[in-house]
């Protein structure tokens, strides 16, 4: 099944193979669900990297698109377009590691 992957959590997990309608489910190291990338070790470093890349690109695009350098206007644009990228589903992937917090 192409839409389904199996993440094996825990050091004692045997990594069994599963079938859905006689089709093998692919074992994977990471998977994205509703825009949040999860890994087998419950770390969200890859997700944070993706979020920072998207937010950085959006911030660069905003600075190119708008010629105004008014700080209130740019703050409103940032809050509208960039901040939601960084905050989406943050309750799930809340970064506990200092490196991820600094990166964000």
mmCIF file of C-alpha atoms in Angstrom:
data_model
loop_
_atom_site.group_PDB
_atom_site.id
_atom_site.type_symbol
_atom_site.label_atom_id
_atom_site.label_comp_id
_atom_site.label_asym_id
_atom_site.label_seq_id
_atom_site.Cartn_x
_atom_site.Cartn_y
_atom_site.Cartn_z
ATOM 1 C CA UNK A 1 0.000 0.000 0.000
ATOM 2 C CA UNK A 2 1.504 3.300 -1.052
ATOM 3 C CA UNK A 3 -0.426 5.489 1.363
ATOM 4 C CA UNK A 4 0.405 3.432 4.431
ATOM 5 C CA UNK A 5 3.752 3.086 6.134
ATOM 6 C CA UNK A 6 4.707 1.426 9.381
ATOM 7 C CA UNK A 7 6.887 3.176 11.952
ATOM 8 C CA UNK A 8 8.385 0.879 14.569
ATOM 9 C CA UNK A 9 8.743 2.669 17.903
ATOM 10 C CA UNK A 10 10.938 1.512 20.761
ATOM 11 C CA UNK A 11 14.171 -0.417 21.100
ATOM 12 C CA UNK A 12 12.387 -3.674 21.947
ATOM 13 C CA UNK A 13 10.118 -3.553 18.904
ATOM 14 C CA UNK A 14 10.627 -6.600 16.694
ATOM 15 C CA UNK A 15 9.816 -4.712 13.483
ATOM 16 C CA UNK A 16 7.139 -7.110 12.287
ATOM 17 C CA UNK A 17 5.834 -6.944 8.748
ATOM 18 C CA UNK A 18 2.130 -6.234 8.258
ATOM 19 C CA UNK A 19 -0.340 -6.771 5.448
ATOM 20 C CA UNK A 20 -3.446 -4.827 4.417
ATOM 21 C CA UNK A 21 -5.642 -6.680 1.936
ATOM 22 C CA UNK A 22 -2.712 -9.021 1.215
ATOM 23 C CA UNK A 23 -0.463 -6.075 0.318
ATOM 24 C CA UNK A 24 2.675 -5.500 2.437
ATOM 25 C CA UNK A 25 2.861 -2.283 4.444
ATOM 26 C CA UNK A 26 6.171 -0.517 3.864
ATOM 27 C CA UNK A 27 8.444 -0.098 6.901
ATOM 28 C CA UNK A 28 9.763 3.455 7.092
ATOM 29 C CA UNK A 29 12.008 5.598 9.285
ATOM 30 C CA UNK A 30 9.747 8.644 8.996
ATOM 31 C CA UNK A 31 6.283 9.566 7.839
ATOM 32 C CA UNK A 32 4.261 12.741 7.330
ATOM 33 C CA UNK A 33 0.703 12.885 8.593
ATOM 34 C CA UNK A 34 -1.360 16.085 8.417
ATOM 35 C CA UNK A 35 1.814 18.035 7.685
ATOM 36 C CA UNK A 36 3.791 16.796 10.696
ATOM 37 C CA UNK A 37 6.799 14.573 10.003
ATOM 38 C CA UNK A 38 7.319 11.845 12.609
ATOM 39 C CA UNK A 39 10.324 9.592 12.990
ATOM 40 C CA UNK A 40 10.860 6.241 14.682
ATOM 41 C CA UNK A 41 12.761 7.845 17.566
ATOM 42 C CA UNK A 42 10.046 10.428 18.411
ATOM 43 C CA UNK A 43 12.304 13.321 17.459
ATOM 44 C CA UNK A 44 11.034 16.126 15.284
ATOM 45 C CA UNK A 45 14.348 17.458 13.983
ATOM 46 C CA UNK A 46 13.447 16.737 10.358
ATOM 47 C CA UNK A 47 10.054 18.416 10.844
ATOM 48 C CA UNK A 48 11.666 21.490 12.403
ATOM 49 C CA UNK A 49 14.116 21.656 9.481
ATOM 50 C CA UNK A 50 11.223 21.567 7.007
ATOM 51 C CA UNK A 51 9.265 24.210 8.924
ATOM 52 C CA UNK A 52 12.256 26.547 9.151
ATOM 53 C CA UNK A 53 12.936 26.151 5.429
ATOM 54 C CA UNK A 54 9.307 26.967 4.527
ATOM 55 C CA UNK A 55 9.188 29.953 6.892
ATOM 56 C CA UNK A 56 12.527 31.277 5.628
ATOM 57 C CA UNK A 57 11.384 31.036 2.017
ATOM 58 C CA UNK A 58 8.096 32.754 2.817
ATOM 59 C CA UNK A 59 9.864 35.555 4.721
ATOM 60 C CA UNK A 60 12.228 36.097 1.787
ATOM 61 C CA UNK A 61 9.328 36.169 -0.644
ATOM 62 C CA UNK A 62 7.470 38.694 1.535
ATOM 63 C CA UNK A 63 10.491 40.998 1.579
ATOM 64 C CA UNK A 64 10.776 40.769 -2.218
ATOM 65 C CA UNK A 65 7.069 41.279 -2.902
ATOM 66 C CA UNK A 66 6.453 44.318 -0.711
ATOM 67 C CA UNK A 67 8.504 47.436 -1.297
ATOM 68 C CA UNK A 68 7.271 49.060 1.916
ATOM 69 C CA UNK A 69 9.716 48.899 4.801
ATOM 70 C CA UNK A 70 7.196 50.156 7.372
ATOM 71 C CA UNK A 71 7.780 48.024 10.460
ATOM 72 C CA UNK A 72 4.086 47.820 11.414
ATOM 73 C CA UNK A 73 3.106 46.693 7.936
ATOM 74 C CA UNK A 74 5.878 44.083 7.752
ATOM 75 C CA UNK A 75 4.996 42.824 11.229
ATOM 76 C CA UNK A 76 1.392 42.322 10.157
ATOM 77 C CA UNK A 77 2.491 40.532 6.975
ATOM 78 C CA UNK A 78 4.840 38.312 9.023
ATOM 79 C CA UNK A 79 2.077 37.462 11.500
ATOM 80 C CA UNK A 80 -0.281 36.681 8.633
ATOM 81 C CA UNK A 81 1.957 34.616 6.350
ATOM 82 C CA UNK A 82 5.105 33.391 8.122
ATOM 83 C CA UNK A 83 4.127 32.763 11.733
ATOM 84 C CA UNK A 84 1.325 30.276 10.936
ATOM 85 C CA UNK A 85 3.890 28.069 9.176
ATOM 86 C CA UNK A 86 5.957 27.876 12.358
ATOM 87 C CA UNK A 87 2.982 27.443 14.678
ATOM 88 C CA UNK A 88 0.974 24.827 12.760
ATOM 89 C CA UNK A 89 0.356 21.777 14.986
ATOM 90 C CA UNK A 90 3.066 22.959 17.393
ATOM 91 C CA UNK A 91 1.187 21.309 20.267
ATOM 92 C CA UNK A 92 2.097 17.945 18.723
ATOM 93 C CA UNK A 93 5.732 18.560 17.843
ATOM 94 C CA UNK A 94 6.549 21.034 20.624
ATOM 95 C CA UNK A 95 10.356 21.255 20.514
ATOM 96 C CA UNK A 96 11.976 20.311 23.813
ATOM 97 C CA UNK A 97 15.530 20.403 22.516
ATOM 98 C CA UNK A 98 17.442 23.664 22.762
ATOM 99 C CA UNK A 99 18.840 23.334 19.228
ATOM 100 C CA UNK A 100 15.359 23.069 17.708
ATOM 101 C CA UNK A 101 14.117 26.061 19.709
ATOM 102 C CA UNK A 102 17.080 28.160 18.600
ATOM 103 C CA UNK A 103 16.585 27.082 14.991
ATOM 104 C CA UNK A 104 12.932 28.111 15.085
#
